[in-house]
Amino acid sequence: MFLLLSNQRFRKFWLGLLFNDAALAIEPLALGWLVLDITNSPLWVGISAGVAGVGMTLFSPVAGVLADRYNRKHLLILSLLVQSLAAIILGILLLMDFLQLYHALLFSFVSGLTGSVKFSCKMALTLDLAGRNNLLKGIAANFFSMTIMGVVAPLAGGLILAESGMGQAFLLVGALLLVSLMVVSLLKGIESPQYRGSSHVDDFLEGVRYMFRSPSVRLLILAVMVSETFGWAVESMLPVIARDELGLGPEGFSYLMSAGALGAAVTTVTISVVPNIENKGKLVLLGIIGFGIGLIVFAFSKLLILSLFCLAFTFGCGVAYESGLSTLIQEVIPDRMRGRVLSFQTFCWGFSGMAGFHAGPIAALLGAPIAVAVGGGVVALNGFRIARSLLLLSRKVMENNQSE
């Protein structure tokens, strides 16, 4: 957390993200419970999460090109504005009792689309503001913002859902995003990337070619894709597991989300205070395998206390591998390609939402625990598969850093 104390611009950037992350912590809680309440179907809960993933995945390559050409602060502000307006409109529709299922699905798509821009700009700005030597700590600080809000915001969101209704929950999401927008707008000295004469299409194709021709980038991006596609399907299935397996209501569901966020917060604080972690490959590897195993145990838990502990452990491992992967990706790519390559990481994050498309049908046929356990097994096996290549890449990065 040293960056938050010593770097004024990074501190302001982080504070803006704090309000954004509070909104993002409440949104899936409210949206998942809303769709479950409307349809009473695990399939539609999975589809609603999948639609957000489609929006993020489809627009991520475009977002990367934009982040390499235009002012990232301005792009971040625009995406926050669009998402806040969408949340406020959805809240008003709920209060007026005009809401239909397709409204929720449309909101989910818009949320994913704006998220692709936010995540690409957020990751690129982290290096711009923190510097390459402090990149892992900067990324960990960003994850700490997500996780600390993931502990507090779902509890508030669950209380609002239970006491005031879903409309107020979405209005709160919109208000938090507007506050985030206002804080980010106070950032000074954020320059636009150097202009290049190439077209947007040429920039996009250059990014695609670079990713596929670089074995290191390809390894890291595929590791993200597998974990997001199969592991984070647990997020779309949490409302179903909370209600049907553990017998919980909205407040109990919020306890599950907060437990996961608490485990993630512990990991981010640990990464931030530990002296420089040079072997990031080992951090990624232990995180991926622990994440997969934790999902399997959580899937078959029938005790609330065990489920809370498993989610804390699992999400903590998830943040460990996400932080390590995000750092390694930025350490092996040139600055001029940063926005585009990071957009492919965001592209893969979209698969965590689209995981609902396969998790939903599996849950409808075999039950949500099977859907989550299968995903955990795939993630753990992939971790063992890429272990050697990942450790070799990490050693190469360590040698390059020491020689500079």
mmCIF file of C-alpha atoms in Angstrom:
data_model
loop_
_atom_site.group_PDB
_atom_site.id
_atom_site.type_symbol
_atom_site.label_atom_id
_atom_site.label_comp_id
_atom_site.label_asym_id
_atom_site.label_seq_id
_atom_site.Cartn_x
_atom_site.Cartn_y
_atom_site.Cartn_z
ATOM 1 C CA MET A 1 0.000 0.000 0.000
ATOM 2 C CA PHE A 2 3.101 2.272 -0.124
ATOM 3 C CA LEU A 3 1.978 3.624 -3.517
ATOM 4 C CA LEU A 4 -1.265 4.917 -2.001
ATOM 5 C CA LEU A 5 0.707 6.936 0.553
ATOM 6 C CA SER A 6 3.530 8.298 -1.610
ATOM 7 C CA ASN A 7 2.095 8.773 -5.121
ATOM 8 C CA GLN A 8 -0.554 11.506 -5.181
ATOM 9 C CA ARG A 9 -1.793 10.793 -8.716
ATOM 10 C CA PHE A 10 -2.007 7.060 -8.111
ATOM 11 C CA ARG A 11 -3.833 7.726 -4.828
ATOM 12 C CA LYS A 12 -6.461 9.817 -6.638
ATOM 13 C CA PHE A 13 -6.763 7.201 -9.379
ATOM 14 C CA TRP A 14 -7.209 4.464 -6.759
ATOM 15 C CA LEU A 15 -9.878 6.443 -4.901
ATOM 16 C CA GLY A 16 -11.869 6.817 -8.118
ATOM 17 C CA LEU A 17 -11.619 3.084 -8.714
ATOM 18 C CA LEU A 18 -12.826 2.454 -5.157
ATOM 19 C CA PHE A 19 -16.293 3.849 -5.959
ATOM 20 C CA ASN A 20 -16.363 2.030 -9.305
ATOM 21 C CA ASP A 21 -15.490 -1.231 -7.588
ATOM 22 C CA ALA A 22 -18.222 -0.685 -4.996
ATOM 23 C CA ALA A 23 -20.715 -0.446 -7.863
ATOM 24 C CA LEU A 24 -19.279 -3.550 -9.522
ATOM 25 C CA ALA A 25 -19.599 -5.485 -6.256
ATOM 26 C CA ILE A 26 -23.296 -4.659 -5.895
ATOM 27 C CA GLU A 27 -24.240 -5.046 -9.569
ATOM 28 C CA PRO A 28 -23.861 -8.868 -9.952
ATOM 29 C CA LEU A 29 -25.594 -9.390 -6.603
ATOM 30 C CA ALA A 30 -28.578 -7.307 -7.703
ATOM 31 C CA LEU A 31 -28.670 -8.529 -11.310
ATOM 32 C CA GLY A 32 -28.298 -12.216 -10.462
ATOM 33 C CA TRP A 33 -31.013 -12.074 -7.816
ATOM 34 C CA LEU A 34 -33.251 -10.015 -10.117
ATOM 35 C CA VAL A 35 -33.056 -12.562 -12.952
ATOM 36 C CA LEU A 36 -33.542 -15.464 -10.544
ATOM 37 C CA ASP A 37 -36.588 -13.711 -9.087
ATOM 38 C CA ILE A 38 -38.085 -13.024 -12.540
ATOM 39 C CA THR A 39 -37.467 -16.450 -14.095
ATOM 40 C CA ASN A 40 -36.796 -18.875 -11.208
ATOM 41 C CA SER A 41 -34.340 -20.514 -13.629
ATOM 42 C CA PRO A 42 -30.616 -21.254 -13.181
ATOM 43 C CA LEU A 43 -30.386 -21.288 -16.984
ATOM 44 C CA TRP A 44 -31.451 -17.640 -17.280
ATOM 45 C CA VAL A 45 -29.170 -16.615 -14.415
ATOM 46 C CA GLY A 46 -26.290 -18.116 -16.390
ATOM 47 C CA ILE A 47 -27.453 -16.457 -19.613
ATOM 48 C CA SER A 48 -27.668 -13.030 -17.961
ATOM 49 C CA ALA A 49 -24.039 -13.338 -16.863
ATOM 50 C CA GLY A 50 -23.111 -14.693 -20.292
ATOM 51 C CA VAL A 51 -24.584 -11.660 -22.053
ATOM 52 C CA ALA A 52 -22.244 -9.379 -20.092
ATOM 53 C CA GLY A 53 -19.363 -11.599 -21.159
ATOM 54 C CA VAL A 54 -20.427 -11.273 -24.802
ATOM 55 C CA GLY A 55 -20.419 -7.478 -24.536
ATOM 56 C CA MET A 56 -16.969 -7.455 -22.946
ATOM 57 C CA THR A 57 -15.489 -10.004 -25.333
ATOM 58 C CA LEU A 58 -16.842 -8.436 -28.531
ATOM 59 C CA PHE A 59 -15.687 -4.907 -27.707
ATOM 60 C CA SER A 60 -12.362 -5.649 -25.971
ATOM 61 C CA PRO A 61 -10.206 -5.646 -29.158
ATOM 62 C CA VAL A 62 -11.722 -2.281 -30.116
ATOM 63 C CA ALA A 63 -11.144 -0.979 -26.585
ATOM 64 C CA GLY A 64 -7.468 -1.929 -26.832
ATOM 65 C CA VAL A 65 -7.013 0.006 -30.068
ATOM 66 C CA LEU A 66 -8.732 3.039 -28.522
ATOM 67 C CA ALA A 67 -6.534 2.824 -25.397
ATOM 68 C CA ASP A 68 -3.388 2.912 -27.563
ATOM 69 C CA ARG A 69 -4.591 5.931 -29.584
ATOM 70 C CA TYR A 70 -6.671 8.198 -27.319
ATOM 71 C CA ASN A 71 -6.470 9.667 -23.835
ATOM 72 C CA ARG A 72 -7.136 6.818 -21.405
ATOM 73 C CA LYS A 73 -8.558 9.102 -18.744
ATOM 74 C CA HIS A 74 -11.192 10.427 -21.150
ATOM 75 C CA LEU A 75 -12.106 6.917 -22.291
ATOM 76 C CA LEU A 76 -12.463 5.830 -18.666
ATOM 77 C CA ILE A 77 -14.763 8.768 -17.899
ATOM 78 C CA LEU A 78 -16.949 8.062 -20.938
ATOM 79 C CA SER A 79 -17.362 4.384 -20.035
ATOM 80 C CA LEU A 80 -18.281 5.278 -16.427
ATOM 81 C CA LEU A 81 -20.909 7.739 -17.672
ATOM 82 C CA VAL A 82 -22.574 5.240 -20.001
ATOM 83 C CA GLN A 83 -22.677 2.472 -17.398
ATOM 84 C CA SER A 84 -24.047 4.775 -14.691
ATOM 85 C CA LEU A 85 -26.860 5.960 -16.950
ATOM 86 C CA ALA A 86 -27.740 2.364 -17.813
ATOM 87 C CA ALA A 87 -27.949 1.426 -14.103
ATOM 88 C CA ILE A 88 -30.106 4.450 -13.276
ATOM 89 C CA ILE A 89 -32.502 3.678 -16.150
ATOM 90 C CA LEU A 90 -32.820 0.053 -15.008
ATOM 91 C CA GLY A 91 -33.515 1.215 -11.448
ATOM 92 C CA ILE A 92 -36.252 3.584 -12.655
ATOM 93 C CA LEU A 93 -37.868 0.807 -14.725
ATOM 94 C CA LEU A 94 -37.933 -1.402 -11.628
ATOM 95 C CA LEU A 95 -39.470 1.327 -9.461
ATOM 96 C CA MET A 96 -42.136 1.967 -12.112
ATOM 97 C CA ASP A 97 -42.791 -1.787 -12.412
ATOM 98 C CA PHE A 98 -42.097 -1.694 -16.164
ATOM 99 C CA LEU A 99 -39.101 -4.026 -16.146
ATOM 100 C CA GLN A 100 -38.979 -7.032 -18.459
ATOM 101 C CA LEU A 101 -36.321 -9.735 -18.705
ATOM 102 C CA TYR A 102 -34.895 -8.269 -21.898
ATOM 103 C CA HIS A 103 -34.212 -4.971 -20.050
ATOM 104 C CA ALA A 104 -31.994 -6.842 -17.585
ATOM 105 C CA LEU A 105 -30.223 -8.661 -20.422
ATOM 106 C CA LEU A 106 -29.642 -5.391 -22.302
ATOM 107 C CA PHE A 107 -28.213 -3.795 -19.160
ATOM 108 C CA SER A 108 -25.919 -6.788 -18.727
ATOM 109 C CA PHE A 109 -24.635 -6.389 -22.300
ATOM 110 C CA VAL A 110 -23.999 -2.645 -21.864
ATOM 111 C CA SER A 111 -22.209 -3.336 -18.584
ATOM 112 C CA GLY A 112 -19.896 -5.813 -20.293
ATOM 113 C CA LEU A 113 -19.236 -3.462 -23.203
ATOM 114 C CA THR A 114 -18.308 -0.511 -20.976
ATOM 115 C CA GLY A 115 -16.316 -2.848 -18.754
ATOM 116 C CA SER A 116 -14.038 -3.739 -21.669
ATOM 117 C CA VAL A 117 -13.045 -0.074 -22.009
ATOM 118 C CA LYS A 118 -12.705 0.460 -18.264
ATOM 119 C CA PHE A 119 -10.493 -2.555 -17.670
ATOM 120 C CA SER A 120 -8.179 -1.844 -20.632
ATOM 121 C CA CYS A 121 -7.711 1.792 -19.564
ATOM 122 C CA LYS A 122 -7.429 0.900 -15.881
ATOM 123 C CA MET A 123 -4.611 -1.612 -16.430
ATOM 124 C CA ALA A 124 -2.680 0.644 -18.808
ATOM 125 C CA LEU A 125 -3.042 3.653 -16.480
ATOM 126 C CA THR A 126 -1.729 1.592 -13.569
ATOM 127 C CA LEU A 127 1.663 1.288 -15.266
ATOM 128 C CA ASP A 128 1.545 4.926 -16.367
ATOM 129 C CA LEU A 129 1.006 6.102 -12.785
ATOM 130 C CA ALA A 130 2.852 3.474 -10.701
ATOM 131 C CA GLY A 131 5.880 2.845 -12.926
ATOM 132 C CA ARG A 132 7.297 -0.454 -14.094
ATOM 133 C CA ASN A 133 9.241 -1.179 -10.888
ATOM 134 C CA ASN A 134 6.085 -0.866 -8.773
ATOM 135 C CA LEU A 135 3.735 -2.535 -11.248
ATOM 136 C CA LEU A 136 2.921 -5.661 -9.190
ATOM 137 C CA LYS A 137 2.189 -3.532 -6.130
ATOM 138 C CA GLY A 138 0.081 -1.171 -8.229
ATOM 139 C CA ILE A 139 -1.952 -4.070 -9.623
ATOM 140 C CA ALA A 140 -2.281 -5.524 -6.118
ATOM 141 C CA ALA A 141 -3.528 -2.135 -4.878
ATOM 142 C CA ASN A 142 -6.161 -2.155 -7.631
ATOM 143 C CA PHE A 143 -7.263 -5.638 -6.634
ATOM 144 C CA PHE A 144 -7.360 -4.475 -3.009
ATOM 145 C CA SER A 145 -9.844 -1.788 -4.049
ATOM 146 C CA MET A 146 -11.978 -4.435 -5.736
ATOM 147 C CA THR A 147 -11.787 -6.832 -2.826
ATOM 148 C CA ILE A 148 -12.337 -4.398 0.046
ATOM 149 C CA MET A 149 -15.424 -3.106 -1.731
ATOM 150 C CA GLY A 150 -16.318 -6.720 -2.444
ATOM 151 C CA VAL A 151 -16.479 -7.265 1.326
ATOM 152 C CA VAL A 152 -18.452 -4.151 2.274
ATOM 153 C CA ALA A 153 -20.634 -3.378 -0.763
ATOM 154 C CA PRO A 154 -22.435 -6.743 -1.082
ATOM 155 C CA LEU A 155 -23.466 -6.538 2.576
ATOM 156 C CA ALA A 156 -24.967 -3.107 1.928
ATOM 157 C CA GLY A 157 -26.442 -4.324 -1.351
ATOM 158 C CA GLY A 158 -28.006 -7.377 0.266
ATOM 159 C CA LEU A 159 -29.538 -5.194 2.972
ATOM 160 C CA ILE A 160 -30.952 -2.792 0.358
ATOM 161 C CA LEU A 161 -32.371 -5.705 -1.662
ATOM 162 C CA ALA A 162 -34.045 -7.160 1.410
ATOM 163 C CA GLU A 163 -35.342 -3.893 2.879
ATOM 164 C CA SER A 164 -35.852 -1.455 -0.005
ATOM 165 C CA GLY A 165 -36.040 -3.510 -3.184
ATOM 166 C CA MET A 166 -34.037 -4.008 -6.351
ATOM 167 C CA GLY A 167 -34.778 -0.606 -7.886
ATOM 168 C CA GLN A 168 -32.904 1.233 -5.140
ATOM 169 C CA ALA A 169 -29.968 -1.166 -5.498
ATOM 170 C CA PHE A 170 -29.499 -0.242 -9.178
ATOM 171 C CA LEU A 171 -29.907 3.462 -8.418
ATOM 172 C CA LEU A 172 -27.111 3.081 -5.866
ATOM 173 C CA VAL A 173 -24.930 1.421 -8.532
ATOM 174 C CA GLY A 174 -25.520 4.386 -10.855
ATOM 175 C CA ALA A 175 -24.731 6.918 -8.129
ATOM 176 C CA LEU A 176 -21.464 5.179 -7.180
ATOM 177 C CA LEU A 177 -20.338 5.152 -10.822
ATOM 178 C CA LEU A 178 -21.031 8.886 -11.099
ATOM 179 C CA VAL A 179 -18.917 9.564 -7.996
ATOM 180 C CA SER A 180 -16.122 7.479 -9.527
ATOM 181 C CA LEU A 181 -16.389 9.549 -12.706
ATOM 182 C CA MET A 182 -16.053 12.813 -10.775
ATOM 183 C CA VAL A 183 -12.961 11.639 -8.874
ATOM 184 C CA VAL A 184 -11.228 10.294 -12.013
ATOM 185 C CA SER A 185 -11.918 13.599 -13.800
ATOM 186 C CA LEU A 186 -9.677 15.325 -11.207
ATOM 187 C CA LEU A 187 -6.586 13.439 -12.443
ATOM 188 C CA LYS A 188 -4.022 15.771 -14.016
ATOM 189 C CA GLY A 189 -1.161 15.139 -16.419
ATOM 190 C CA ILE A 190 -2.610 12.124 -18.239
ATOM 191 C CA GLU A 191 -1.298 12.472 -21.776
ATOM 192 C CA SER A 192 -2.653 10.802 -24.883
ATOM 193 C CA PRO A 193 -0.459 8.101 -26.477
ATOM 194 C CA GLN A 194 1.793 9.331 -29.262
ATOM 195 C CA TYR A 195 -0.193 9.606 -32.510
ATOM 196 C CA ARG A 196 0.584 7.108 -35.257
ATOM 197 C CA GLY A 197 -0.380 7.443 -38.900
ATOM 198 C CA SER A 198 -1.760 3.908 -39.151
ATOM 199 C CA SER A 199 -5.482 3.196 -39.268
ATOM 200 C CA HIS A 200 -7.522 1.692 -36.461
ATOM 201 C CA VAL A 201 -7.817 -1.549 -38.420
ATOM 202 C CA ASP A 202 -4.059 -1.735 -38.974
ATOM 203 C CA ASP A 203 -3.469 -1.174 -35.266
ATOM 204 C CA PHE A 204 -5.909 -3.946 -34.405
ATOM 205 C CA LEU A 205 -4.340 -6.413 -36.840
ATOM 206 C CA GLU A 206 -0.865 -5.553 -35.562
ATOM 207 C CA GLY A 207 -1.999 -6.404 -32.039
ATOM 208 C CA VAL A 208 -3.507 -9.728 -33.148
ATOM 209 C CA ARG A 209 -0.346 -10.697 -35.035
ATOM 210 C CA TYR A 210 1.854 -9.765 -32.096
ATOM 211 C CA MET A 211 -0.174 -11.856 -29.657
ATOM 212 C CA PHE A 212 -0.196 -14.986 -31.816
ATOM 213 C CA ARG A 213 3.477 -14.715 -32.807
ATOM 214 C CA SER A 214 4.766 -14.172 -29.259
ATOM 215 C CA PRO A 215 4.951 -17.517 -27.396
ATOM 216 C CA SER A 216 5.187 -15.751 -24.021
ATOM 217 C CA VAL A 217 2.120 -13.584 -24.558
ATOM 218 C CA ARG A 218 0.201 -16.501 -26.049
ATOM 219 C CA LEU A 219 0.952 -18.678 -23.005
ATOM 220 C CA LEU A 220 -0.188 -16.010 -20.553
ATOM 221 C CA ILE A 221 -3.342 -15.036 -22.459
ATOM 222 C CA LEU A 222 -4.414 -18.677 -22.828
ATOM 223 C CA ALA A 223 -3.839 -19.215 -19.097
ATOM 224 C CA VAL A 224 -6.196 -16.306 -18.414
ATOM 225 C CA MET A 225 -8.765 -17.630 -20.896
ATOM 226 C CA VAL A 226 -8.978 -21.119 -19.393
ATOM 227 C CA SER A 227 -9.283 -19.837 -15.827
ATOM 228 C CA GLU A 228 -11.886 -17.226 -16.739
ATOM 229 C CA THR A 229 -13.960 -19.566 -18.916
ATOM 230 C CA PHE A 230 -14.167 -22.452 -16.504
ATOM 231 C CA GLY A 231 -13.229 -21.191 -13.038
ATOM 232 C CA TRP A 232 -15.147 -17.966 -12.697
ATOM 233 C CA ALA A 233 -18.385 -19.647 -13.755
ATOM 234 C CA VAL A 234 -18.829 -19.857 -9.989
ATOM 235 C CA GLU A 235 -19.906 -16.197 -9.954
ATOM 236 C CA SER A 236 -22.921 -16.815 -12.187
ATOM 237 C CA MET A 237 -23.895 -19.877 -10.119
ATOM 238 C CA LEU A 238 -23.570 -18.262 -6.681
ATOM 239 C CA PRO A 239 -27.223 -17.098 -6.493
ATOM 240 C CA VAL A 240 -28.376 -20.635 -7.344
ATOM 241 C CA ILE A 241 -26.061 -22.309 -4.823
ATOM 242 C CA ALA A 242 -26.997 -19.774 -2.143
ATOM 243 C CA ARG A 243 -30.737 -20.320 -2.535
ATOM 244 C CA ASP A 244 -31.063 -23.959 -3.617
ATOM 245 C CA GLU A 245 -28.079 -25.654 -1.921
ATOM 246 C CA LEU A 246 -27.553 -23.579 1.231
ATOM 247 C CA GLY A 247 -31.103 -22.273 1.723
ATOM 248 C CA LEU A 248 -30.065 -18.609 1.879
ATOM 249 C CA GLY A 249 -31.883 -15.396 0.950
ATOM 250 C CA PRO A 250 -30.429 -12.157 -0.470
ATOM 251 C CA GLU A 251 -28.592 -11.318 2.757
ATOM 252 C CA GLY A 252 -27.096 -14.812 3.008
ATOM 253 C CA PHE A 253 -26.048 -14.571 -0.621
ATOM 254 C CA SER A 254 -24.267 -11.303 0.170
ATOM 255 C CA TYR A 255 -22.347 -13.098 2.965
ATOM 256 C CA LEU A 256 -20.965 -15.556 0.382
ATOM 257 C CA MET A 257 -19.831 -12.732 -1.892
ATOM 258 C CA SER A 258 -18.265 -10.830 0.995
ATOM 259 C CA ALA A 259 -16.407 -13.932 2.214
ATOM 260 C CA GLY A 260 -14.830 -14.386 -1.209
ATOM 261 C CA ALA A 261 -13.871 -10.730 -1.345
ATOM 262 C CA LEU A 262 -12.375 -10.896 2.163
ATOM 263 C CA GLY A 263 -10.094 -13.751 1.125
ATOM 264 C CA ALA A 264 -9.057 -11.787 -1.944
ATOM 265 C CA ALA A 265 -8.379 -8.705 0.188
ATOM 266 C CA VAL A 266 -6.037 -10.663 2.457
ATOM 267 C CA THR A 267 -4.064 -11.795 -0.600
ATOM 268 C CA THR A 268 -3.789 -8.283 -2.053
ATOM 269 C CA VAL A 269 -2.560 -6.837 1.245
ATOM 270 C CA THR A 270 0.002 -9.631 1.530
ATOM 271 C CA ILE A 271 1.303 -8.984 -1.996
ATOM 272 C CA SER A 272 1.467 -5.244 -1.299
ATOM 273 C CA VAL A 273 3.492 -5.455 1.915
ATOM 274 C CA VAL A 274 5.812 -8.344 1.019
ATOM 275 C CA PRO A 275 9.134 -7.201 -0.496
ATOM 276 C CA ASN A 276 9.363 -7.473 -4.272
ATOM 277 C CA ILE A 277 8.091 -10.885 -5.425
ATOM 278 C CA GLU A 278 10.493 -11.744 -8.233
ATOM 279 C CA ASN A 279 9.223 -15.222 -9.159
ATOM 280 C CA LYS A 280 5.790 -14.251 -10.390
ATOM 281 C CA GLY A 281 5.425 -17.533 -12.281
ATOM 282 C CA LYS A 282 5.356 -19.443 -8.999
ATOM 283 C CA LEU A 283 2.765 -17.007 -7.651
ATOM 284 C CA VAL A 284 0.585 -17.595 -10.729
ATOM 285 C CA LEU A 285 0.999 -21.361 -10.622
ATOM 286 C CA LEU A 286 0.110 -21.766 -6.946
ATOM 287 C CA GLY A 287 -2.811 -19.401 -7.425
ATOM 288 C CA ILE A 288 -4.292 -21.280 -10.388
ATOM 289 C CA ILE A 289 -4.023 -24.718 -8.793
ATOM 290 C CA GLY A 290 -5.360 -23.496 -5.439
ATOM 291 C CA PHE A 291 -8.207 -21.731 -7.223
ATOM 292 C CA GLY A 292 -9.281 -24.914 -9.002
ATOM 293 C CA ILE A 293 -9.091 -27.125 -5.917
ATOM 294 C CA GLY A 294 -10.952 -24.557 -3.811
ATOM 295 C CA LEU A 295 -13.818 -24.494 -6.329
ATOM 296 C CA ILE A 296 -14.223 -28.268 -6.167
ATOM 297 C CA VAL A 297 -14.443 -28.289 -2.362
ATOM 298 C CA PHE A 298 -16.849 -25.324 -2.317
ATOM 299 C CA ALA A 299 -19.123 -26.930 -4.908
ATOM 300 C CA PHE A 300 -19.995 -29.875 -2.660
ATOM 301 C CA SER A 301 -20.110 -28.040 0.679
ATOM 302 C CA LYS A 302 -23.468 -28.158 2.469
ATOM 303 C CA LEU A 303 -22.309 -26.171 5.513
ATOM 304 C CA LEU A 304 -22.423 -22.384 5.416
ATOM 305 C CA ILE A 305 -19.251 -21.933 7.475
ATOM 306 C CA LEU A 306 -17.280 -24.297 5.217
ATOM 307 C CA SER A 307 -18.661 -22.579 2.120
ATOM 308 C CA LEU A 308 -17.586 -19.179 3.452
ATOM 309 C CA PHE A 309 -14.078 -20.449 4.188
ATOM 310 C CA CYS A 310 -13.770 -22.151 0.795
ATOM 311 C CA LEU A 311 -14.842 -19.020 -1.075
ATOM 312 C CA ALA A 312 -12.347 -16.905 0.901
ATOM 313 C CA PHE A 313 -9.538 -19.336 0.030
ATOM 314 C CA THR A 314 -10.632 -19.689 -3.603
ATOM 315 C CA PHE A 315 -10.983 -15.973 -4.314
ATOM 316 C CA GLY A 316 -7.677 -15.323 -2.539
ATOM 317 C CA CYS A 317 -5.964 -17.768 -4.890
ATOM 318 C CA GLY A 318 -7.794 -16.147 -7.798
ATOM 319 C CA VAL A 319 -6.377 -12.711 -6.981
ATOM 320 C CA ALA A 320 -2.892 -14.213 -6.589
ATOM 321 C CA TYR A 321 -2.852 -15.636 -10.097
ATOM 322 C CA GLU A 322 -4.613 -12.602 -11.616
ATOM 323 C CA SER A 323 -2.055 -10.205 -10.090
ATOM 324 C CA GLY A 324 0.887 -12.317 -11.227
ATOM 325 C CA LEU A 325 -0.466 -12.817 -14.742
ATOM 326 C CA SER A 326 -1.307 -9.126 -15.201
ATOM 327 C CA THR A 327 2.212 -8.175 -14.124
ATOM 328 C CA LEU A 328 3.947 -10.751 -16.312
ATOM 329 C CA ILE A 329 1.946 -9.699 -19.359
ATOM 330 C CA GLN A 330 2.986 -6.055 -18.977
ATOM 331 C CA GLU A 331 6.607 -7.033 -18.316
ATOM 332 C CA VAL A 332 6.986 -8.988 -21.581
ATOM 333 C CA ILE A 333 5.305 -6.535 -23.989
ATOM 334 C CA PRO A 334 6.572 -3.207 -25.412
ATOM 335 C CA ASP A 335 4.836 -0.023 -24.282
ATOM 336 C CA ARG A 336 3.437 0.775 -27.732
ATOM 337 C CA MET A 337 1.487 -2.531 -27.716
ATOM 338 C CA ARG A 338 0.254 -2.285 -24.160
ATOM 339 C CA GLY A 339 -3.346 -1.241 -24.721
ATOM 340 C CA ARG A 340 -3.961 -3.813 -27.434
ATOM 341 C CA VAL A 341 -2.380 -6.762 -25.639
ATOM 342 C CA LEU A 342 -4.124 -5.855 -22.388
ATOM 343 C CA SER A 343 -7.382 -5.719 -24.317
ATOM 344 C CA PHE A 344 -6.929 -9.412 -25.101
ATOM 345 C CA GLN A 345 -6.678 -10.032 -21.376
ATOM 346 C CA THR A 346 -9.949 -8.116 -20.992
ATOM 347 C CA PHE A 347 -11.280 -10.166 -23.913
ATOM 348 C CA CYS A 348 -10.568 -13.287 -21.841
ATOM 349 C CA TRP A 349 -12.198 -11.745 -18.766
ATOM 350 C CA GLY A 350 -15.354 -11.584 -20.852
ATOM 351 C CA PHE A 351 -15.294 -15.365 -20.926
ATOM 352 C CA SER A 352 -15.922 -15.394 -17.163
ATOM 353 C CA GLY A 353 -19.322 -13.907 -17.899
ATOM 354 C CA MET A 354 -19.936 -16.120 -20.908
ATOM 355 C CA ALA A 355 -19.174 -19.091 -18.676
ATOM 356 C CA GLY A 356 -22.805 -18.734 -17.679
ATOM 357 C CA PHE A 357 -23.752 -20.076 -21.117
ATOM 358 C CA HIS A 358 -22.265 -23.486 -20.303
ATOM 359 C CA ALA A 359 -22.646 -23.382 -16.516
ATOM 360 C CA GLY A 360 -26.353 -22.546 -16.761
ATOM 361 C CA PRO A 361 -27.355 -25.595 -18.852
ATOM 362 C CA ILE A 362 -25.132 -27.906 -16.760
ATOM 363 C CA ALA A 363 -26.739 -26.541 -13.589
ATOM 364 C CA ALA A 364 -30.212 -26.994 -15.067
ATOM 365 C CA LEU A 365 -29.481 -30.639 -15.961
ATOM 366 C CA LEU A 366 -27.089 -31.829 -13.234
ATOM 367 C CA GLY A 367 -27.149 -29.104 -10.591
ATOM 368 C CA ALA A 368 -25.074 -26.001 -9.874
ATOM 369 C CA PRO A 369 -22.491 -27.875 -7.734
ATOM 370 C CA ILE A 370 -21.543 -30.084 -10.695
ATOM 371 C CA ALA A 371 -21.207 -27.024 -12.944
ATOM 372 C CA VAL A 372 -18.824 -25.354 -10.474
ATOM 373 C CA ALA A 373 -16.825 -28.520 -9.712
ATOM 374 C CA VAL A 374 -16.242 -29.315 -13.392
ATOM 375 C CA GLY A 375 -14.886 -25.802 -13.925
ATOM 376 C CA GLY A 376 -12.575 -26.124 -10.933
ATOM 377 C CA GLY A 377 -11.216 -29.427 -12.188
ATOM 378 C CA VAL A 378 -10.407 -27.974 -15.616
ATOM 379 C CA VAL A 379 -8.600 -25.003 -14.040
ATOM 380 C CA ALA A 380 -6.465 -27.164 -11.724
ATOM 381 C CA LEU A 381 -5.505 -29.557 -14.524
ATOM 382 C CA ASN A 382 -4.526 -26.673 -16.781
ATOM 383 C CA GLY A 383 -2.324 -25.302 -14.000
ATOM 384 C CA PHE A 384 -0.364 -28.558 -13.871
ATOM 385 C CA ARG A 385 -0.193 -28.607 -17.698
ATOM 386 C CA ILE A 386 1.438 -25.178 -18.073
ATOM 387 C CA ALA A 387 3.613 -25.356 -14.931
ATOM 388 C CA ARG A 388 6.963 -25.925 -16.652
ATOM 389 C CA SER A 389 6.466 -23.299 -19.382
ATOM 390 C CA LEU A 390 5.234 -20.736 -16.879
ATOM 391 C CA LEU A 391 8.206 -21.188 -14.542
ATOM 392 C CA LEU A 392 10.667 -20.951 -17.455
ATOM 393 C CA LEU A 393 9.068 -17.721 -18.645
ATOM 394 C CA SER A 394 9.178 -16.275 -15.137
ATOM 395 C CA ARG A 395 12.878 -17.128 -14.850
ATOM 396 C CA LYS A 396 13.551 -15.373 -18.168
ATOM 397 C CA VAL A 397 11.722 -12.243 -17.001
ATOM 398 C CA MET A 398 13.673 -12.279 -13.727
ATOM 399 C CA GLU A 399 16.978 -12.463 -15.631
ATOM 400 C CA ASN A 400 15.965 -9.610 -17.921
ATOM 401 C CA ASN A 401 14.975 -7.428 -14.955
ATOM 402 C CA GLN A 402 18.256 -8.117 -13.199
ATOM 403 C CA SER A 403 20.274 -7.233 -16.311
ATOM 404 C CA GLU A 404 18.583 -3.831 -16.755
#
